[in-house]
Amino acid sequence: MARRARSRTYGLTAVALAAGLVAAGCGGGSGSGNVELRYSWWGNADRAELMQQAIDLFEEQNPGITVTPTFSEYDSYWEKLSTQTAGGGMPDVLQMDFSYLREYADRGVLLDLNEQTGENLDTGDLLENFQTAGEIDGARYAVPIGGNVFALFHDPAAFEEAGAPAPEPGWSWEDYDEAVRAVTGSTGADPYGGSDYTNLIWVFELQLRQEGGQLFTEDGELGFDEQRLAEFWEQGESLREDDQVVPASKAVQALPVSPLGADLAASEFSWDNFLARFAEEAEAEVELSPVPTSDPDRLGQYLKPSLMLSASAGTEYRAEAATLIDFMINDPEVAEIFGGSRGIPATTTQREAAEFSGVDAAIAAYEDELLDDLQEMPPAPPAGAGALEAEFIRISEEVGFDRMTPEAAAAEFSAFAERTLNP
Amino acid sequence: MSDETATATTTGGAAADGGRTAERRSRGRLASVAWHLAALALLAVILYPLVWVVGAAFKPSGDIVGSTQLLPTRPVLDNLQRAMEGIAGISALVFLRNSLVLAGASVVGTVVSSALAAYAFARLRFRGRGLMFVLMITTLLLPFHVLIIPQYIIFQQAGLVDTYAPLLLGKFLATEAFFVFLMVQFMRQLPRELDQAARIDGCGYWGIFWHVVVPLSRPAFTTAAIFTFIWTWNDLLAPLIYLNTPEKYPVTLALRLFIDQTATSDYGAMIAMSVIALLPVVLFFLAFQRLLVQGMATSGLKG
Amino acid sequence: MVSTALSHDSPPSAGRGAAERTRSAAPRRRRGRPDREGLAGYAFLSPWILGFLLLTMGPMLASLYLSFTDYNLFTAPEWVGLDNYRALFRDDQWLQSVRVTLVYVTVSVPLKLAGALAVAMLLVRPRRGQGFYRSAFYAPSLLGASVSVALVWRALFSDDAVVDRALSSVGIDTGGWVGNPDYALGLLILLAVWQFGAPMVIFLAGLKQVPRELYEAADVDGAGRLRKFGSITLPMISPVLFFNLLLETVNAFQVFTSSFVVSNGTGGPAGSTLFYTLYLYQQGFTQFRMGYASAMAWMLVLGAGLVAVLLFRLSRAWVYYSGDDGR
C-alpha cells in the first residue's frame, strides 16, 4: 500500500520538481501516543455544528485521538478532495458519495475496511439492505451512515381541488400523467401539475428497475439500449407539447430552487431527504407519496446510501480511522445528535436511538412503510457515472428546449457513454 | 463642450484664466449640474443589482431566491444575526480577520515584488530580458485549473499545506504577471531624462528606482494595491485547496457553507454575510481611491 | 513561436532608437555599463525569477507533459502521444466551447473597454463628490462572481422581473432571459460589461498621467474636444489602453467563474454558456481526465497566444511610450 501511495505521486513529482521528500504513508496500524486524525465532509453550517458535538464525544471516549475537521460545500468538497488525493494529502477519514465511490475505489486510494471489521469496525448492525453497500469485488471501501429512498412529492390540496386521484401505491405512469394534466387544467398552470420528469436520470433508473433492468450493470456498462432511452424522452413529449408540465425555460430560471420549491409545480420526483428543503421553500404543504410504477409488484425503489464514510489507503492510522467510522455509524448518542439530518441512520441501533421530529419523522415513516417493498440496491455506479449524470442533464435540456429529438438525443448520449465508460 | 468649461473652472481655476467672465462661470455651473444628473442616472442603472443584494440581506430567508422585488417589504435583521454568529462556533469576526490578514499581506507582497520586477523589465537592459518577458506573458495564458495539482504537490511536499504560505508566497515573488505587466506599462511612460538627471546627481539604479520611479508610479501602485486587496479578498479557490482548519478560513469560503445543495440552504445568512464581507472592501477602496486622484506633477519634472 | 514573435516587441528597450542613441552618446561608458546594468536587472528581477522557477515553471511543464498522457489524477500518468490533441477535434462539446468563448471574447471585450474608458473620461476631472462617483462605478466589480451575483442576475432577468417589465412597457416582449438558451450567453456578456471597474481604474490612472500642459498647449492652438482626444489623450494613454485590451482579451478567453456560478457549473441551459475553461474544469475535475484537460489548456495557450502576438505586433503601430523615445 505504501509503495502504491508513493508511485501515485511520482509520475507528477518527477516532472514538477526535484523529487525528494515524498511523503510515504508508512502503512499499518499504529501504536499509542497522540494521534491526529483528519476528517473531512461536505455539508452546511448546521452539519458542522452537529459534527463538532459528535467529535467532542468521540475524543472524550477515545483519549489519545484528536480529530481535526475540514468541511466545505458539496462541489468544493470534490474539487478539494481530488486535488488532495492526487497530491498525496488525502484526509484519513472522509465522507463519500455513492456516485463517486468507484471513481476513487477503482484507483486504489481507499482503504479496504474489511481488514478492520471485527477489530475496530463493526458492520454487523447495518440494515439488511445495507449489508453489502460500499463493497466492490469483495472489498469494502465505504460504509453507509444513512439512507434515502427515491420518492414522489405532491401537494395534496392542489390534487384534490383538481379532482385528480391522490397518488396510491401501485398506480401507473399513465395515471400520474393524467393527474398532472388534471391539475394543470384546473389551476390554469399556476402551479403546473408536475415538472418534466424525463430530465431526471433517477426517474429513468426507477423505470428501468420496474421493468427488471438497471441503469448500470455490475461490470460498469449501460444497462439499457438507445431505443429505451429515446422512449423515455418521448414519454415527456406530449406533456411538454401540450404545455402540461413546467416548461424548461421556467425550470432553469428558478434554479437553484426546483420547480416544486418555487411553487411552479404541484408534484415532483426527488430523493426523500428533499422533503426538508421543499417544506422550507414551497408555500404549499408537500407530502411524500408513492411513486408510479409499470409493475405494481415491483416498485423499483431501493435504499440508497445518502452519505458514506471511507478511509484513505495511505493513512498512517488505520485502526483509529476505523474506530472513528465505527463510532459514527454505531454509537447511539451520535444518532441522537444528528437525528435524521444525515438521512435515516444505516444501523438498527442508531435508527432506534435517533429521535425524529417534524420533517425527519415524516421521512422515517415513509421509509419504514416501504421497507419491505424495497429492492436490492444497484451495484456501485462505474467510474464516469458523475459525468454521465451531467451529460444526461445537458442532453435532456436540449430535448426540453426542443432543440433535439429524443432519438437524436439518445444517440448522442449513447455515444458519450461509450466514450466515457470505455475510454 | 461641457467638459471643456468644467476643465476651465476646476483644474484651470488656479491657473491663469482671469479673463473669464461671470457669464461663463454660470454656464459652467449649469453644465456641472447636467453632468451630475447624467452620472447619477447612469449610476442608478448600474447600482440597481447591488441594491438588490443589499436589500436581500434584509428579506426573510425564504423570500430571497426568485424575488424580483428590489427592497424588502418588511426588513428583518435575523439574517445578519445568523451570519455574525458564524459557523460551528467560529465567529464571523474570525473569518473577517483572516481575510484581512491575507489581503493586507498580499497587497504588501504584490506591490513590492511587482514594482521591482517591473522596473527591471521597463527600464533596464540585460541579457534574457526579452525571453523572460515572454515567459511572464505566457503565464497569463495558461488556465489555472491545470496548475492546481502540480502546485498543490509542491506545497504538500514542503509541508506548507494548511498554512497561509501557499496563499502568500507567490504574492511576494511577483508571480501575478498581471501586476508586473501593469506596472511595466506605466513605468515605460516615465520620461527617460529623469533617469539621466538622477544619474548626474549620483544616483545608482536603486537610487533611480527609489527616488524617481517609485514616487512617479504611485497611480500604478495604488491601482495594483486596490486590485490585489479586492481579488485576494474574493479569492475562493486557493483557500479552498490549501486550508484545512476551519479557523483559518477566509470569509468567502465561510459564507459558502450556508449553502448546501444536498440539504437546506440558508440564502439569507449567505447574502447577509456577503454584504458584511463587502464592507471592508468598500472602505479599502474609498480610502485608496483618493491616491488615484493625484496625477503626475509634470511641470516639476520637465523643467 | 510565441516566444520569438513576442520578444521582438518586449517592452523594455523595444525602443531601439533610444538604446542606440544612448550607446552612441556615451561610447566610453559602453564597455563597463551593460554589466552593471545587467547585474542590477537581475537583482531587481530576482523575486520574480525565484517565483517563476519555484512556483510557476514546474507546474507549467508538468501540465505540458500531462497533456501528452492519460492521467486520471490518482494513478500514474500514461504516455499517449498526441491522442488528446487529436481527440479534441472530434469532440463536439469542445467545439461548442470554442464557439461560445470566441463569441464572448469578441463581444464582451470591446464593449467593456468602451464603457470603462467612457466612464473614466467622465470621472477624470476633479469634481464635487468624485470619490463617491469613482467608488460607486467600481462597486459592481466588488461583488466578483459570487453566489449573490447568480441570484441577483436571476432576479433581474427572469420572467416578469424588472428588465422584462421595462421592455414590455415599451412594447418589446422577450419573456425571461435566464431560462432561454438564446439569451443566456448575452446575459453573461452583460455581466462582464457591468463589472467594468478594473479597466476603468486603470484608465483613470493612465489619464492622470497625461501631462496637463499638453491640453493647455492644445487649447492655445484652438483644438476641439475630438481633436484633443484623438491627438493627445489616445496616444498618451495608449500603453494603458493596450494593457487593458491585452489583459481583458486574455482574461475573457479564460472566463470561468461567472458561468460556473450562474449555470451551477453546468454551462447550461443546453450548453449555451459552456465556456472553454468551464469545459476544461469539467473534464479535469468531474470526469477525472486531467491529461485531456491539460491538452485543452495548451490549445488555449496556443490560441490566446496567437491573439496576444497579433495584438503585440499591431501595438507597434499605435502604442506610444514616451519614456522610450526621450525628448
PDB file of N, CA and C in Angstrom, chain B residues 56-105:
ATOM      1  N   ALA B  56     -31.651  42.206  -0.250  1.00  0.00           N
ATOM      2  CA  ALA B  56     -31.923  40.793   0.006  1.00  0.00           C
ATOM      3  C   ALA B  56     -31.442  40.373   1.384  1.00  0.00           C
ATOM      4  N   ALA B  57     -30.389  41.019   1.864  1.00  0.00           N
ATOM      5  CA  ALA B  57     -29.862  40.664   3.176  1.00  0.00           C
ATOM      6  C   ALA B  57     -30.895  40.927   4.267  1.00  0.00           C
ATOM      7  N   PHE B  58     -31.886  41.750   3.963  1.00  0.00           N
ATOM      8  CA  PHE B  58     -32.893  42.082   4.974  1.00  0.00           C
ATOM      9  C   PHE B  58     -34.258  41.467   4.667  1.00  0.00           C
ATOM     10  N   LYS B  59     -34.273  40.571   3.665  1.00  0.00           N
ATOM     11  CA  LYS B  59     -35.527  39.874   3.379  1.00  0.00           C
ATOM     12  C   LYS B  59     -35.560  38.574   4.168  1.00  0.00           C
ATOM     13  N   PRO B  60     -36.742  38.081   4.481  1.00  0.00           N
ATOM     14  CA  PRO B  60     -36.808  36.759   5.116  1.00  0.00           C
ATOM     15  C   PRO B  60     -36.138  35.736   4.202  1.00  0.00           C
ATOM     16  N   SER B  61     -35.374  34.832   4.791  1.00  0.00           N
ATOM     17  CA  SER B  61     -34.523  33.931   4.013  1.00  0.00           C
ATOM     18  C   SER B  61     -35.267  33.224   2.889  1.00  0.00           C
ATOM     19  N   GLY B  62     -36.489  32.796   3.162  1.00  0.00           N
ATOM     20  CA  GLY B  62     -37.232  32.035   2.158  1.00  0.00           C
ATOM     21  C   GLY B  62     -37.670  32.862   0.971  1.00  0.00           C
ATOM     22  N   ASP B  63     -37.661  34.181   1.112  1.00  0.00           N
ATOM     23  CA  ASP B  63     -38.170  35.043   0.041  1.00  0.00           C
ATOM     24  C   ASP B  63     -37.104  35.461  -0.958  1.00  0.00           C
ATOM     25  N   ILE B  64     -35.845  35.080  -0.711  1.00  0.00           N
ATOM     26  CA  ILE B  64     -34.775  35.698  -1.483  1.00  0.00           C
ATOM     27  C   ILE B  64     -34.665  35.164  -2.901  1.00  0.00           C
ATOM     28  N   VAL B  65     -34.582  33.838  -3.006  1.00  0.00           N
ATOM     29  CA  VAL B  65     -34.383  33.274  -4.334  1.00  0.00           C
ATOM     30  C   VAL B  65     -35.618  33.535  -5.189  1.00  0.00           C
ATOM     31  N   GLY B  66     -35.417  34.094  -6.358  1.00  0.00           N
ATOM     32  CA  GLY B  66     -36.513  34.351  -7.271  1.00  0.00           C
ATOM     33  C   GLY B  66     -37.268  35.629  -6.973  1.00  0.00           C
ATOM     34  N   SER B  67     -36.884  36.331  -5.919  1.00  0.00           N
ATOM     35  CA  SER B  67     -37.579  37.574  -5.605  1.00  0.00           C
ATOM     36  C   SER B  67     -37.213  38.637  -6.625  1.00  0.00           C
ATOM     37  N   THR B  68     -38.248  39.252  -7.217  1.00  0.00           N
ATOM     38  CA  THR B  68     -37.970  40.292  -8.199  1.00  0.00           C
ATOM     39  C   THR B  68     -38.052  41.669  -7.552  1.00  0.00           C
ATOM     40  N   GLN B  69     -38.384  41.676  -6.271  1.00  0.00           N
ATOM     41  CA  GLN B  69     -38.511  42.944  -5.576  1.00  0.00           C
ATOM     42  C   GLN B  69     -37.150  43.527  -5.233  1.00  0.00           C
ATOM     43  N   LEU B  70     -37.040  44.837  -5.331  1.00  0.00           N
ATOM     44  CA  LEU B  70     -35.763  45.468  -5.048  1.00  0.00           C
ATOM     45  C   LEU B  70     -35.480  45.496  -3.547  1.00  0.00           C
ATOM     46  N   LEU B  71     -36.451  45.989  -2.795  1.00  0.00           N
ATOM     47  CA  LEU B  71     -36.229  46.145  -1.360  1.00  0.00           C
ATOM     48  C   LEU B  71     -37.227  45.289  -0.586  1.00  0.00           C
ATOM     49  N   PRO B  72     -36.857  44.907   0.621  1.00  0.00           N
ATOM     50  CA  PRO B  72     -37.785  44.101   1.417  1.00  0.00           C
ATOM     51  C   PRO B  72     -39.014  44.926   1.810  1.00  0.00           C
ATOM     52  N   THR B  73     -40.167  44.263   1.852  1.00  0.00           N
ATOM     53  CA  THR B  73     -41.352  44.990   2.298  1.00  0.00           C
ATOM     54  C   THR B  73     -41.286  45.229   3.803  1.00  0.00           C
ATOM     55  N   ARG B  74     -40.799  44.198   4.493  1.00  0.00           N
ATOM     56  CA  ARG B  74     -40.673  44.318   5.940  1.00  0.00           C
ATOM     57  C   ARG B  74     -39.263  43.848   6.304  1.00  0.00           C
ATOM     58  N   PRO B  75     -38.336  44.789   6.490  1.00  0.00           N
ATOM     59  CA  PRO B  75     -36.948  44.381   6.712  1.00  0.00           C
ATOM     60  C   PRO B  75     -36.788  43.552   7.981  1.00  0.00           C
ATOM     61  N   VAL B  76     -35.982  42.508   7.895  1.00  0.00           N
ATOM     62  CA  VAL B  76     -35.695  41.696   9.081  1.00  0.00           C
ATOM     63  C   VAL B  76     -34.185  41.683   9.308  1.00  0.00           C
ATOM     64  N   LEU B  77     -33.819  41.475  10.553  1.00  0.00           N
ATOM     65  CA  LEU B  77     -32.393  41.521  10.895  1.00  0.00           C
ATOM     66  C   LEU B  77     -31.807  40.149  11.189  1.00  0.00           C
ATOM     67  N   ASP B  78     -32.649  39.112  11.194  1.00  0.00           N
ATOM     68  CA  ASP B  78     -32.101  37.840  11.688  1.00  0.00           C
ATOM     69  C   ASP B  78     -31.113  37.191  10.734  1.00  0.00           C
ATOM     70  N   ASN B  79     -31.132  37.583   9.432  1.00  0.00           N
ATOM     71  CA  ASN B  79     -30.087  37.086   8.537  1.00  0.00           C
ATOM     72  C   ASN B  79     -28.716  37.544   9.017  1.00  0.00           C
ATOM     73  N   LEU B  80     -28.636  38.840   9.306  1.00  0.00           N
ATOM     74  CA  LEU B  80     -27.376  39.405   9.770  1.00  0.00           C
ATOM     75  C   LEU B  80     -26.940  38.723  11.062  1.00  0.00           C
ATOM     76  N   GLN B  81     -27.916  38.494  11.909  1.00  0.00           N
ATOM     77  CA  GLN B  81     -27.605  37.886  13.197  1.00  0.00           C
ATOM     78  C   GLN B  81     -27.028  36.475  13.013  1.00  0.00           C
ATOM     79  N   ARG B  82     -27.688  35.699  12.163  1.00  0.00           N
ATOM     80  CA  ARG B  82     -27.183  34.335  11.925  1.00  0.00           C
ATOM     81  C   ARG B  82     -25.811  34.373  11.279  1.00  0.00           C
ATOM     82  N   ALA B  83     -25.616  35.329  10.383  1.00  0.00           N
ATOM     83  CA  ALA B  83     -24.315  35.431   9.726  1.00  0.00           C
ATOM     84  C   ALA B  83     -23.228  35.777  10.732  1.00  0.00           C
ATOM     85  N   MET B  84     -23.518  36.705  11.631  1.00  0.00           N
ATOM     86  CA  MET B  84     -22.497  37.122  12.597  1.00  0.00           C
ATOM     87  C   MET B  84     -22.162  36.001  13.572  1.00  0.00           C
ATOM     88  N   GLU B  85     -23.138  35.149  13.836  1.00  0.00           N
ATOM     89  CA  GLU B  85     -22.867  34.022  14.747  1.00  0.00           C
ATOM     90  C   GLU B  85     -21.797  33.105  14.174  1.00  0.00           C
ATOM     91  N   GLY B  86     -21.669  33.128  12.864  1.00  0.00           N
ATOM     92  CA  GLY B  86     -20.620  32.331  12.240  1.00  0.00           C
ATOM     93  C   GLY B  86     -21.015  30.881  12.072  1.00  0.00           C
ATOM     94  N   ILE B  87     -19.998  30.024  12.020  1.00  0.00           N
ATOM     95  CA  ILE B  87     -20.208  28.628  11.667  1.00  0.00           C
ATOM     96  C   ILE B  87     -19.509  27.728  12.654  1.00  0.00           C
ATOM     97  N   ALA B  88     -20.254  26.755  13.152  1.00  0.00           N
ATOM     98  CA  ALA B  88     -19.686  25.758  14.059  1.00  0.00           C
ATOM     99  C   ALA B  88     -18.890  26.409  15.182  1.00  0.00           C
ATOM    100  N   GLY B  89     -19.452  27.451  15.755  1.00  0.00           N
ATOM    101  CA  GLY B  89     -18.817  28.062  16.913  1.00  0.00           C
ATOM    102  C   GLY B  89     -17.696  29.023  16.580  1.00  0.00           C
ATOM    103  N   ILE B  90     -17.396  29.189  15.281  1.00  0.00           N
ATOM    104  CA  ILE B  90     -16.376  30.157  14.902  1.00  0.00           C
ATOM    105  C   ILE B  90     -17.092  31.429  14.456  1.00  0.00           C
ATOM    106  N   SER B  91     -16.771  32.519  15.121  1.00  0.00           N
ATOM    107  CA  SER B  91     -17.483  33.758  14.841  1.00  0.00           C
ATOM    108  C   SER B  91     -17.113  34.324  13.482  1.00  0.00           C
ATOM    109  N   ALA B  92     -18.043  35.054  12.895  1.00  0.00           N
ATOM    110  CA  ALA B  92     -17.784  35.685  11.595  1.00  0.00           C
ATOM    111  C   ALA B  92     -16.583  36.616  11.678  1.00  0.00           C
ATOM    112  N   LEU B  93     -16.333  37.165  12.868  1.00  0.00           N
ATOM    113  CA  LEU B  93     -15.203  38.077  13.017  1.00  0.00           C
ATOM    114  C   LEU B  93     -13.875  37.378  12.749  1.00  0.00           C
ATOM    115  N   VAL B  94     -13.800  36.114  13.121  1.00  0.00           N
ATOM    116  CA  VAL B  94     -12.576  35.350  12.857  1.00  0.00           C
ATOM    117  C   VAL B  94     -12.341  35.255  11.349  1.00  0.00           C
ATOM    118  N   PHE B  95     -13.394  34.939  10.608  1.00  0.00           N
ATOM    119  CA  PHE B  95     -13.257  34.829   9.156  1.00  0.00           C
ATOM    120  C   PHE B  95     -12.854  36.170   8.549  1.00  0.00           C
ATOM    121  N   LEU B  96     -13.477  37.231   9.056  1.00  0.00           N
ATOM    122  CA  LEU B  96     -13.149  38.558   8.538  1.00  0.00           C
ATOM    123  C   LEU B  96     -11.690  38.899   8.831  1.00  0.00           C
ATOM    124  N   ARG B  97     -11.260  38.575  10.042  1.00  0.00           N
ATOM    125  CA  ARG B  97      -9.863  38.863  10.387  1.00  0.00           C
ATOM    126  C   ARG B  97      -8.917  38.094   9.466  1.00  0.00           C
ATOM    127  N   ASN B  98      -9.215  36.818   9.226  1.00  0.00           N
ATOM    128  CA  ASN B  98      -8.369  36.024   8.329  1.00  0.00           C
ATOM    129  C   ASN B  98      -8.284  36.658   6.945  1.00  0.00           C
ATOM    130  N   SER B  99      -9.429  37.082   6.438  1.00  0.00           N
ATOM    131  CA  SER B  99      -9.437  37.713   5.125  1.00  0.00           C
ATOM    132  C   SER B  99      -8.584  38.965   5.120  1.00  0.00           C
ATOM    133  N   LEU B 100      -8.697  39.709   6.200  1.00  0.00           N
ATOM    134  CA  LEU B 100      -7.962  40.959   6.303  1.00  0.00           C
ATOM    135  C   LEU B 100      -6.452  40.700   6.320  1.00  0.00           C
ATOM    136  N   VAL B 101      -6.037  39.712   7.088  1.00  0.00           N
ATOM    137  CA  VAL B 101      -4.617  39.368   7.158  1.00  0.00           C
ATOM    138  C   VAL B 101      -4.106  38.965   5.781  1.00  0.00           C
ATOM    139  N   LEU B 102      -4.878  38.070   5.126  1.00  0.00           N
ATOM    140  CA  LEU B 102      -4.454  37.592   3.808  1.00  0.00           C
ATOM    141  C   LEU B 102      -4.396  38.727   2.799  1.00  0.00           C
ATOM    142  N   ALA B 103      -5.445  39.551   2.771  1.00  0.00           N
ATOM    143  CA  ALA B 103      -5.486  40.611   1.775  1.00  0.00           C
ATOM    144  C   ALA B 103      -4.404  41.652   2.056  1.00  0.00           C
ATOM    145  N   GLY B 104      -4.229  42.005   3.329  1.00  0.00           N
ATOM    146  CA  GLY B 104      -3.221  43.009   3.680  1.00  0.00           C
ATOM    147  C   GLY B 104      -1.822  42.547   3.285  1.00  0.00           C
ATOM    148  N   ALA B 105      -1.476  41.330   3.674  1.00  0.00           N
ATOM    149  CA  ALA B 105      -0.144  40.810   3.347  1.00  0.00           C
ATOM    150  C   ALA B 105       0.035  40.711   1.844  1.00  0.00           C
TER     151      ALA B 105
END
